[in-house]
XYZ file of C-alpha atoms in Angstrom:
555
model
C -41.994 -42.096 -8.040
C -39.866 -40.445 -5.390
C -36.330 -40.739 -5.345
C -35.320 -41.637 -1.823
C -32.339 -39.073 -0.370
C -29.022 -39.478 -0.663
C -27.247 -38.769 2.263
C -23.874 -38.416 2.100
C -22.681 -36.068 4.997
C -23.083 -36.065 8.717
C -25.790 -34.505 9.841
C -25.543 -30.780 10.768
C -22.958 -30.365 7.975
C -23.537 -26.554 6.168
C -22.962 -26.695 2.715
C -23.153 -23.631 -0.049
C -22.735 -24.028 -3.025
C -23.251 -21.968 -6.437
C -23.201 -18.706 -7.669
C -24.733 -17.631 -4.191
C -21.501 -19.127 -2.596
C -19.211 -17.217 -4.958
C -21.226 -14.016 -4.559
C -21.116 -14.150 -0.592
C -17.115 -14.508 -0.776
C -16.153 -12.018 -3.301
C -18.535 -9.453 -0.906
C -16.312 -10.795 2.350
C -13.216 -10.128 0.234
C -14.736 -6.497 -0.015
C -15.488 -5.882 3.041
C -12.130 -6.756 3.641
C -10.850 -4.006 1.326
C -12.919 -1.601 2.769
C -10.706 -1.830 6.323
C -7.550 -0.730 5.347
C -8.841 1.299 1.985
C -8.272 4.574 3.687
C -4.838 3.804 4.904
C -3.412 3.544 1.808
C -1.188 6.635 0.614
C 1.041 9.653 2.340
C -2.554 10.905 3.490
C -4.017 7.957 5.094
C -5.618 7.586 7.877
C -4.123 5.104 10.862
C -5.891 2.269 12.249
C -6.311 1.985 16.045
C -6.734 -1.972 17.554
C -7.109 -2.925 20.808
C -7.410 -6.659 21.640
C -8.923 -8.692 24.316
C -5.458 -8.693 26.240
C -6.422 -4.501 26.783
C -3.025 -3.664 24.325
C -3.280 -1.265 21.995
C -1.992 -1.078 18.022
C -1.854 2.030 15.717
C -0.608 0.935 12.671
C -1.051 2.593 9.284
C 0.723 -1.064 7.540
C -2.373 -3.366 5.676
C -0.470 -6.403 7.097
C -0.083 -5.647 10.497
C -3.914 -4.390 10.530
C -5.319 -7.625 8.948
C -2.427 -9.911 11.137
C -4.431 -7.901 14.351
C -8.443 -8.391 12.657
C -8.208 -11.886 13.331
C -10.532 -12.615 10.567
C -12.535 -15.514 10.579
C -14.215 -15.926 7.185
C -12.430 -18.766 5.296
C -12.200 -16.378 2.241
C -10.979 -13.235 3.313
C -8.415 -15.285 5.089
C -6.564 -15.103 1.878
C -6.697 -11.423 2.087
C -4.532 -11.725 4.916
C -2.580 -14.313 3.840
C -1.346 -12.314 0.547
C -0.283 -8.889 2.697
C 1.752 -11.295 4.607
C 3.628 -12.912 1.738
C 4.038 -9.592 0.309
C 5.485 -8.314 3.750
C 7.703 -10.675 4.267
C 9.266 -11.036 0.232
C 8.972 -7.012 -0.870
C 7.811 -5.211 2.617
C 5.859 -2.889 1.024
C 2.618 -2.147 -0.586
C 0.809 -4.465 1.753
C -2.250 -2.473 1.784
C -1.873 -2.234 -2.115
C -2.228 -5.986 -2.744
C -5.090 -6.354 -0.631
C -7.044 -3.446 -2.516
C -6.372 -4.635 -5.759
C -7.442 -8.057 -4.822
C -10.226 -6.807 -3.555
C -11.082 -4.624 -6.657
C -10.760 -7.244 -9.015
C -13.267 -9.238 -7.486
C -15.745 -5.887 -6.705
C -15.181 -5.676 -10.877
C -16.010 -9.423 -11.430
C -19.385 -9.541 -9.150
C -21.591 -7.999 -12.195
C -20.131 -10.849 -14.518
C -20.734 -13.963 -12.251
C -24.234 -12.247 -11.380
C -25.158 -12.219 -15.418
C -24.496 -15.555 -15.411
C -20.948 -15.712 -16.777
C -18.388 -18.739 -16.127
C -15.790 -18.356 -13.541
C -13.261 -20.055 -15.772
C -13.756 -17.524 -18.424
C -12.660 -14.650 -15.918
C -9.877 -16.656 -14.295
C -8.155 -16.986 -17.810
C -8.760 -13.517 -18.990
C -7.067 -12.505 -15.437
C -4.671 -14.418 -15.982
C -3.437 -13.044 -19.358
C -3.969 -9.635 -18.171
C -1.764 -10.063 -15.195
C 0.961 -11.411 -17.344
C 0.630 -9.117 -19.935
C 0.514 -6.155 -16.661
C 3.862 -7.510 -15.093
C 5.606 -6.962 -18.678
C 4.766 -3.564 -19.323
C 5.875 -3.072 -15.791
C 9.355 -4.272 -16.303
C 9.206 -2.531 -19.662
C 8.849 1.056 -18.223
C 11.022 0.239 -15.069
C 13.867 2.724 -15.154
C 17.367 1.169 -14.207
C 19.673 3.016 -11.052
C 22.557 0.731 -11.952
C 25.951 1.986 -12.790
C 26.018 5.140 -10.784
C 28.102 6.187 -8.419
C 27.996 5.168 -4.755
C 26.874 8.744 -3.444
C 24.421 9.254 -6.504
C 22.857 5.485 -5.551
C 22.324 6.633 -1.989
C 20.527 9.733 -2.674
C 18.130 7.401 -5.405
C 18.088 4.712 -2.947
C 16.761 7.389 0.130
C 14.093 8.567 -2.709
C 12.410 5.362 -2.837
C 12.542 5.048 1.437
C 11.321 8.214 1.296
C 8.414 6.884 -1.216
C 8.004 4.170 1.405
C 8.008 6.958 4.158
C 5.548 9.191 3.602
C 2.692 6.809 4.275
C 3.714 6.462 7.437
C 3.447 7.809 11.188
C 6.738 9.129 10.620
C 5.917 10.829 7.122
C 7.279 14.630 8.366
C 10.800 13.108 8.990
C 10.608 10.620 5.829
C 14.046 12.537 4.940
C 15.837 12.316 8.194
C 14.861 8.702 7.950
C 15.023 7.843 4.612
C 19.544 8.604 5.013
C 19.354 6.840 8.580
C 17.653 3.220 6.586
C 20.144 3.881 3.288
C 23.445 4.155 5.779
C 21.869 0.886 7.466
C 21.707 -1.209 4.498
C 24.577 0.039 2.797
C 26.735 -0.905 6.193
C 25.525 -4.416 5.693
C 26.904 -4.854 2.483
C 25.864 -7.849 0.610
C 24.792 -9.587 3.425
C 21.145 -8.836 3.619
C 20.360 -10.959 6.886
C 17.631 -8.424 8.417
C 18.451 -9.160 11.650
C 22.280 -7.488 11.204
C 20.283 -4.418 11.211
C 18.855 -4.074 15.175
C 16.276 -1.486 15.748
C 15.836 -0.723 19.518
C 13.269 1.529 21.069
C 14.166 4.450 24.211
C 10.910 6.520 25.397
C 11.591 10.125 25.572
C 12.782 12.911 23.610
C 11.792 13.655 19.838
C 12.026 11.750 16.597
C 14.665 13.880 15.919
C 16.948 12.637 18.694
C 16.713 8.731 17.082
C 20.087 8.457 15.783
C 22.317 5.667 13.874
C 25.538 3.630 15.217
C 27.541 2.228 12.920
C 27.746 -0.858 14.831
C 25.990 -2.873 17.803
C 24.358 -1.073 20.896
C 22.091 -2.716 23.315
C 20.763 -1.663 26.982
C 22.683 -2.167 29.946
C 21.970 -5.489 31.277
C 21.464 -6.440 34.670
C 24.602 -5.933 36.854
C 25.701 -6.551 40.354
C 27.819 -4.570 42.507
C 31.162 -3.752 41.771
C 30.206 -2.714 38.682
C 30.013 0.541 39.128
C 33.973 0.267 39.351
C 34.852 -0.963 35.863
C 36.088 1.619 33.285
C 33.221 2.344 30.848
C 35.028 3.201 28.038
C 37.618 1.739 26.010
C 39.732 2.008 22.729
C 40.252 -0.603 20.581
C 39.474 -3.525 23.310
C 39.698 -7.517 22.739
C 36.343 -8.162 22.701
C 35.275 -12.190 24.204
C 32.070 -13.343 23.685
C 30.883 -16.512 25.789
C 27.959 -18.638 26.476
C 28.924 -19.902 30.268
C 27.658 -18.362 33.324
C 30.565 -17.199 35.401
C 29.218 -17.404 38.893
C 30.108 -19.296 41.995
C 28.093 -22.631 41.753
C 28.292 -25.049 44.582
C 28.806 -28.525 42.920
C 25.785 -30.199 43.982
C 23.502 -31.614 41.366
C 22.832 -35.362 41.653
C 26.721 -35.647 43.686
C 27.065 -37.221 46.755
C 30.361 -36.890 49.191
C 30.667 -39.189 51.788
C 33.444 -37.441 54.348
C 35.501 -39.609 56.692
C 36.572 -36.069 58.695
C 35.108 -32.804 58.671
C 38.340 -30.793 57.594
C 37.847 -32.940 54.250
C 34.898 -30.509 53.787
C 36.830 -27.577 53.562
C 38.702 -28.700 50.506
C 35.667 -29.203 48.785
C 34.660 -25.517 49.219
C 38.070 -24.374 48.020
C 37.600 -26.667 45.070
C 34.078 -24.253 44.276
C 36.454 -21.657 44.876
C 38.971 -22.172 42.469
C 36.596 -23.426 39.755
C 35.293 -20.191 39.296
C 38.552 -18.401 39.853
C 40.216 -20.372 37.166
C 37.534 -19.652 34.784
C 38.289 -15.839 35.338
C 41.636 -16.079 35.228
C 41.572 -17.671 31.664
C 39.273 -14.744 30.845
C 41.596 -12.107 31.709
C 44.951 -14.095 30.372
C 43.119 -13.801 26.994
C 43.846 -10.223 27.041
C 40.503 -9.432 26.374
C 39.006 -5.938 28.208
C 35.539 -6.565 27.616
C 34.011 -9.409 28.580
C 30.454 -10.297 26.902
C 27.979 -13.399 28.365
C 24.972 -14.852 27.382
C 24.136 -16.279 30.658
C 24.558 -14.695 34.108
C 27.606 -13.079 35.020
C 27.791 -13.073 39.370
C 29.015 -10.513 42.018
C 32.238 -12.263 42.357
C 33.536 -11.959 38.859
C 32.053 -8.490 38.474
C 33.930 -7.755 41.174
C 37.097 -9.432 40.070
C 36.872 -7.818 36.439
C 36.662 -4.251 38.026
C 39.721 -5.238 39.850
C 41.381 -5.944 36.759
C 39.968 -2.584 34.952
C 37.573 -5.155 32.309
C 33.887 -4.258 31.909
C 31.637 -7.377 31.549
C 27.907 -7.905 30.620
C 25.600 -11.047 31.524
C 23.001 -11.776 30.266
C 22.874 -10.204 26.833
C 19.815 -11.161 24.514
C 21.382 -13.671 21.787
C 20.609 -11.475 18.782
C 22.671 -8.967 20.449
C 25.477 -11.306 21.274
C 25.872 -12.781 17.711
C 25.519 -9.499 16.078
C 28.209 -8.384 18.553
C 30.062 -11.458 17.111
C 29.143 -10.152 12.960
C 30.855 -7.265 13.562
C 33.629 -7.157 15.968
C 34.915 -10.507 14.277
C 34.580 -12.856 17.569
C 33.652 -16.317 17.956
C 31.065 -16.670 20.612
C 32.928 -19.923 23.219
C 31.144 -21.997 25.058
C 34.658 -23.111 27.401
C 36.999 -20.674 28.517
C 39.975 -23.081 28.003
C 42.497 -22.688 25.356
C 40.960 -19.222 24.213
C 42.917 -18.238 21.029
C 43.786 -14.646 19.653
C 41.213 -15.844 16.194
C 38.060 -16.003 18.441
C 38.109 -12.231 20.229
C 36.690 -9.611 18.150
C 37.651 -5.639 18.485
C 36.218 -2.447 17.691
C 37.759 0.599 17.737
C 35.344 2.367 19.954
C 33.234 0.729 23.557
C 31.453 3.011 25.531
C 28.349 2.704 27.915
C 26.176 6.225 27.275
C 23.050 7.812 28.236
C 20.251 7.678 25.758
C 16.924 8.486 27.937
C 16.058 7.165 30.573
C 18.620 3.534 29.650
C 22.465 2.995 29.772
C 23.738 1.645 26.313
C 26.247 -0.269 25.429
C 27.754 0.616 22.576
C 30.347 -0.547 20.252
C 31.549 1.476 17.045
C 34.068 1.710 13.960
C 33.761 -2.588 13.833
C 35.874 -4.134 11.500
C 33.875 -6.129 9.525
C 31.352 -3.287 9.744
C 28.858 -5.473 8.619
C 25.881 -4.296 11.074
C 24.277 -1.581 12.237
C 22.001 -0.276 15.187
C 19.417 2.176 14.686
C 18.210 4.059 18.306
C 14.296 5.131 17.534
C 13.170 8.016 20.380
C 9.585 9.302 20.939
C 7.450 10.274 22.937
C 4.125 7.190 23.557
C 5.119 3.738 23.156
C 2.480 3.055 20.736
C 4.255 5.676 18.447
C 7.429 4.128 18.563
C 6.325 0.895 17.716
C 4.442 2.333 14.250
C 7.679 4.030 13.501
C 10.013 0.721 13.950
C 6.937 -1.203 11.910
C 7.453 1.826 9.328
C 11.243 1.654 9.430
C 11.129 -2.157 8.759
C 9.455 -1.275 5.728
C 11.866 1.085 4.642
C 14.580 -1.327 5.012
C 12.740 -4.130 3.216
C 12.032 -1.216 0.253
C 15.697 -0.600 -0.147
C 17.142 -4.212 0.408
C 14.806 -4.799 -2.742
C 15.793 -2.144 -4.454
C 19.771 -2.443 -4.000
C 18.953 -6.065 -5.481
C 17.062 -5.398 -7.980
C 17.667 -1.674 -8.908
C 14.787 -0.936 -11.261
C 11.987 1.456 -9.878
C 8.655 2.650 -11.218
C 7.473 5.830 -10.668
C 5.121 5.958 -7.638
C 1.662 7.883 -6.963
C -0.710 5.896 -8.793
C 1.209 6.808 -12.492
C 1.694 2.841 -12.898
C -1.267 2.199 -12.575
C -2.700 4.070 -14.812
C -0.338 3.502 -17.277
C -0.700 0.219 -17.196
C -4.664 0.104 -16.903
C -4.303 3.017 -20.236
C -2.157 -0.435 -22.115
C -4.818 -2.848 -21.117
C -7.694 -0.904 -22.217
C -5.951 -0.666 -25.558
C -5.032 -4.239 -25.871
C -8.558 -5.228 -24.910
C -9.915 -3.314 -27.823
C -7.808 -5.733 -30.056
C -9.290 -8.772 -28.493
C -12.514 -10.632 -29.989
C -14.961 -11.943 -27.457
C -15.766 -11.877 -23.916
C -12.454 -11.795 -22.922
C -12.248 -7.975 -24.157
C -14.720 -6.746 -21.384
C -13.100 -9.372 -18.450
C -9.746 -7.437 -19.402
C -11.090 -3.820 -19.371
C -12.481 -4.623 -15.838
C -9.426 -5.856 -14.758
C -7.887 -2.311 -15.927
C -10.607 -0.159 -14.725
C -9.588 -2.294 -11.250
C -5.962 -0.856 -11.519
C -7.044 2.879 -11.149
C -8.587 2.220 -7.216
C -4.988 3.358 -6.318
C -4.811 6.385 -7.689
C -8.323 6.991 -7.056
C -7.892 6.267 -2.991
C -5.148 8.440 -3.088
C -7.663 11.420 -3.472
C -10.155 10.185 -1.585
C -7.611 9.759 1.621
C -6.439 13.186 0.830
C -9.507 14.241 0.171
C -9.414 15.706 -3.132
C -12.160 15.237 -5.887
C -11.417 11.741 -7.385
C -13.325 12.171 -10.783
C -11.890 14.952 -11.549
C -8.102 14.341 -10.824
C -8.434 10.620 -12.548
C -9.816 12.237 -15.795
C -7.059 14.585 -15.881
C -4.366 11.247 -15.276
C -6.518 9.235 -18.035
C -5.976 12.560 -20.630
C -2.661 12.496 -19.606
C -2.162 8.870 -19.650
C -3.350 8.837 -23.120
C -1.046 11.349 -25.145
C 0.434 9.359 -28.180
C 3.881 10.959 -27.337
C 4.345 8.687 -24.276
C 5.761 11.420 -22.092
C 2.448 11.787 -19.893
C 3.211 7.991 -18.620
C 4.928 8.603 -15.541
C 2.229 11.501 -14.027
C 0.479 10.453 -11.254
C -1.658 12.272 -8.368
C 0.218 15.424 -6.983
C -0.743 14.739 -3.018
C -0.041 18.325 -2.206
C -1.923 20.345 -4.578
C -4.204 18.072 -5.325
C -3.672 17.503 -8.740
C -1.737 15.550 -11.036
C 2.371 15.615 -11.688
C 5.286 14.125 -12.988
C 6.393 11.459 -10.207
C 9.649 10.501 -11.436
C 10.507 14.605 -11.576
C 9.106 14.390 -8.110
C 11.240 11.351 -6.457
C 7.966 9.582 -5.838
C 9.752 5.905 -6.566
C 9.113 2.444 -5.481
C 10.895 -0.476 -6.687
C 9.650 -2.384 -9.675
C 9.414 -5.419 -8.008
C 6.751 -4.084 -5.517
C 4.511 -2.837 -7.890
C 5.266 -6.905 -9.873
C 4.581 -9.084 -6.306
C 1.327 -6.861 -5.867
C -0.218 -7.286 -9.045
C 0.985 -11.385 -8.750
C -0.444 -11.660 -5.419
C -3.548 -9.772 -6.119
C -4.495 -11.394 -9.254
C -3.699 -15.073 -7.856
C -6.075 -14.329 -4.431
C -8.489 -13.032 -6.890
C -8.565 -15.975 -9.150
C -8.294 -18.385 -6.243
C -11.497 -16.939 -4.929
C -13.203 -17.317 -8.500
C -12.518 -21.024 -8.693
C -14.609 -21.731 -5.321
C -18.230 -23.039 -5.777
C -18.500 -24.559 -2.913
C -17.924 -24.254 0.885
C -18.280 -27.446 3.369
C -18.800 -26.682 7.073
C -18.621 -29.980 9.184
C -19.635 -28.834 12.731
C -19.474 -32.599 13.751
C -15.374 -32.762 13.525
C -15.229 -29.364 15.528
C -17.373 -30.868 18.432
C -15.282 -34.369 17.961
C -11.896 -32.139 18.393
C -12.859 -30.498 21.820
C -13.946 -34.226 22.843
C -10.853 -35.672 21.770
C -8.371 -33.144 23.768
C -10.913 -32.889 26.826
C -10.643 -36.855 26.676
C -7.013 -36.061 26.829
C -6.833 -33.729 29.611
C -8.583 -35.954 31.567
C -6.264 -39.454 31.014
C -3.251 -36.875 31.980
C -4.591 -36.111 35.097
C -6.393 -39.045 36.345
C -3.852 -41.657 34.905
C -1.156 -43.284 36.918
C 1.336 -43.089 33.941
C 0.315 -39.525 32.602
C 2.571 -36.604 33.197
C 0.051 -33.887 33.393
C -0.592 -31.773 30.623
C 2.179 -30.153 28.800
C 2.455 -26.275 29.001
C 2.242 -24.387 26.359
């Protein structure tokens, strides 16, 4: 007898299911992988992607790449959505986290394919991660306790680390100091946006520099600017969020005049608005007056008068940065300013950099923020070298918090993948192959480092694994030697990166990997797709037809 069908979806509804299901994902996750594989390491290659709007993107960073890709395989998606966690908590080692994630599934494929549970791997994973993260914090090395100048120079190692990888890899030194004396002027307060990084074409790398402080470009100014004095020393500094301009009083008012000589009293009344306004400004003492909003050609004109420079319009992460530092209070009235809410700084001056006037405002009190100029030549290049410096920053913001580090290079990795193959071999079961996959996975880093560089990968890993394997424990921190081409001592070489970079990736990595594992099945409902597009296009047309409807709302 034939059992009638079940139906239990709409109709056109894809379903996969099964081993095939699993199989097709893990080789999406790959092909994933296989993108930004050769942009890991100081020899990597960059990525160049140009969207549909015609702009262009060289980037060398995995989570800018994959942010770009615009991938649309459910999946892979958490490919992308691991770089970006591990951009935005460590900053680094983006492209690491997707490869390993990537690699642990490429070493899983032959067990699901033999027929073996994805529960079984997911647990044995699991351990091995754990056990992975402790024998990273185990062989973490400490920077605590030295002294401030001895901190910076281990602190610029590990930017420099970050550096190399990057664009901007043949000034990683010139750099690395510029991103320590950033953080370090921040102090504990590790708000990224106290650190501004603003971009002039022209010139050479070499001509980026630091201020210890806030600088911005000129913003737009009308005449009678020209007149004010453009530099000062120690100036009251008042920061406001009014527009100073003549404004004739008209919105929603309406005068009824009995004579027309009453009209002239309500012009004067315009009049002396606005010229209170600026006298309060300049009783406050202040000598350089800062605005959010529009500043007009009548108090330009009546600043320069009274030897005050004043800028409208300033972008609000400049103005409250401005405010971090100098010690201001940013008013939104110009009554009843007190001395408490002006900031100072012992240096303003407005300066050529390029082809732009700065602004710039030095020697702050509270010191705590800092402006970093970037120069170059394309925009395109300057973009990948603020992406790079971000980076840097993030690297040592970790690493000031948490000041272990790990030597770099791929020596973790193999150290680690040398501890799990041992362990393994102490474990009964199938869990003792699952385990040595998952540390055969670890050595991809090392092993794309020579490939990128272009060095033979067989024969550099076996001399890391020999290495690696000395009883005596002092091969542990050798890694690959990018410049000769083979292997060397990474911590003797300043090739560091915080431990907690090398801890998020192998989190990260292992929990997208796992996640992936644990999904046998994949519904597709065209139907609610089709219903969506109906819905809104129902939408569109009730707000335009309808008496009631307001249109549609912009986005």
């Amino acid at each position: 007898m034939i059992q009638p069908q079940i139906i239990l979806l709409k109709e056109g509804t894809d379903t996969s299911q099964g081993k095939a299901q699993l199989l097709s994902n893990i080789n999406s996750v790959t092909a994933v992988g296989d993108v930004v594989r050769t942009t890991l390491g100081p020899r990597g290659m960059d990525k160049l992607i140009h969207d549909d709007k015609g702009s262009v993107t060289i980037s060398n960073d995995g989570a800018t790449i994959l942010k770009l890709l615009d991938i649309v395989h459910p999946a892979a998606k958490i490919l992308v959505d691991i770089a970006k966690s591990q951009d935005s908590e460590v900053g680094d080692g983006t492209t690491t986290v997707v490869l390993l994630a990537a690699e642990f599934l490429k070493e899983a494929k032959p067990f699901v394919e033999d027929g073996v549970h994805s529960q079984n791997l997911i647990r044995s994973y699991r351990t091995a991660s754990t056990l992975a993260i402790e024998k990273v914090k185990e062989l973490a090395v400490s920077i605590e306790g030295k002294s401030v100048e001895e901190k910076k120079g281990l602190l610029a190692k590990c930017a420099a680390t970050t550096l190399s990888s990057k664009l901007i890899g043949g000034e990683k030194e010139f750099f690395a100091t510029m991103v320590v004396d950033a953080v370090m002027a921040i102090g504990d307060d590790d708000r990224l946006n106290l650190i501004g990084i603003k971009k002039v074409p022209g010139g050479n790398m070499r001509d980026s520099f630091l201020v210890d402080g806030v600088a911005f470009k000129k913003t737009f100014s009308y005449a009678g600017f020209e007149q004010q004095p453009k530099k000062f020393l120690n100036p009251k500094i008042l920061l406001l969020n009014i527009e100073l301009e003549l404004k004739s009083e008209k919105e929603n008012a309406e005068i009824r005049l009995s004579d027309p000589s009453q009209y002239q009293s309500i012009v004067d009344a315009e009049w002396n608005i606005i010229y209170d306004k600026l006298d309060k400004c300049v009783e406050s003492g202040a000598k350089v007056v800062l605005s959010r909003l529009a500043i007009g050609d009548l108090a330009t004109q009546y600043f320069a008068d009274r030897d005050i420079f004043c800028a409208g319009r300033v972008a609000e992460e400049d103005l409250n940065r401005v405010a971090a530092a100098a010690g201001g209070t940013v008013q939104t009235s110009v009554n009843n300013i007190i001395p408490e809410v002006l900031g100072t700084c012992e240096i303003f001056e407005e300066k050529q950099v390029g082809g732009e006037r700065f602004n710039i405002f030095s020697g702050c009190p509270s010191g705590r923020t800092a402006t970093i100029v970037l120069r170059g030549g394309a925009d395109q290049f300057i973009e990948e070298a603020e992406r790079s410096l971000h980076d840097a920053i993030m690297i040592v913001r970790r690493a000031v918090k948490n000041s272990t580090v790990v030597p770099g290079g791929g020596a973790i990795d193999m150290e680690i993948s040398k501890y799990l193959r041992q362990h393994s071999r102490t474990i009964a079961g199938k869990s003792q192959l699952f385990i040595n996959s998952y540390a055969k996975a670890l050595e991809v880093i090392p092993r794309q480092l020579c490939d990128n560089a272009g060095f033979d990968a067989t024969d550099v890993l076996n001399k890391l694994r020999q290495k690696h394997a000395m009883q005596s424990g002092e091969g542990a921190s050798y890694g690959v030697d990018i410049n000769t081409g083979g292997i060397a001592d990474s911590f003797a070489n300043f090739v560091w990166e915080p431990a907690v970079v090398k801890i998020n990736a192998i989190n990260a990595a292992t929990e997208a990997a796992c996640l992936i594992l644990s999904v046998d099945e994949t519904v597709k409902n065209p139907k609610s797709e089709s219903a969506q597009g109906d819905a809104a296009a129902g939408a569109m047309g009730r707000g335009r037809g309808g008496g009631r409807g307001r249109g549609m709302r912009r986005r």
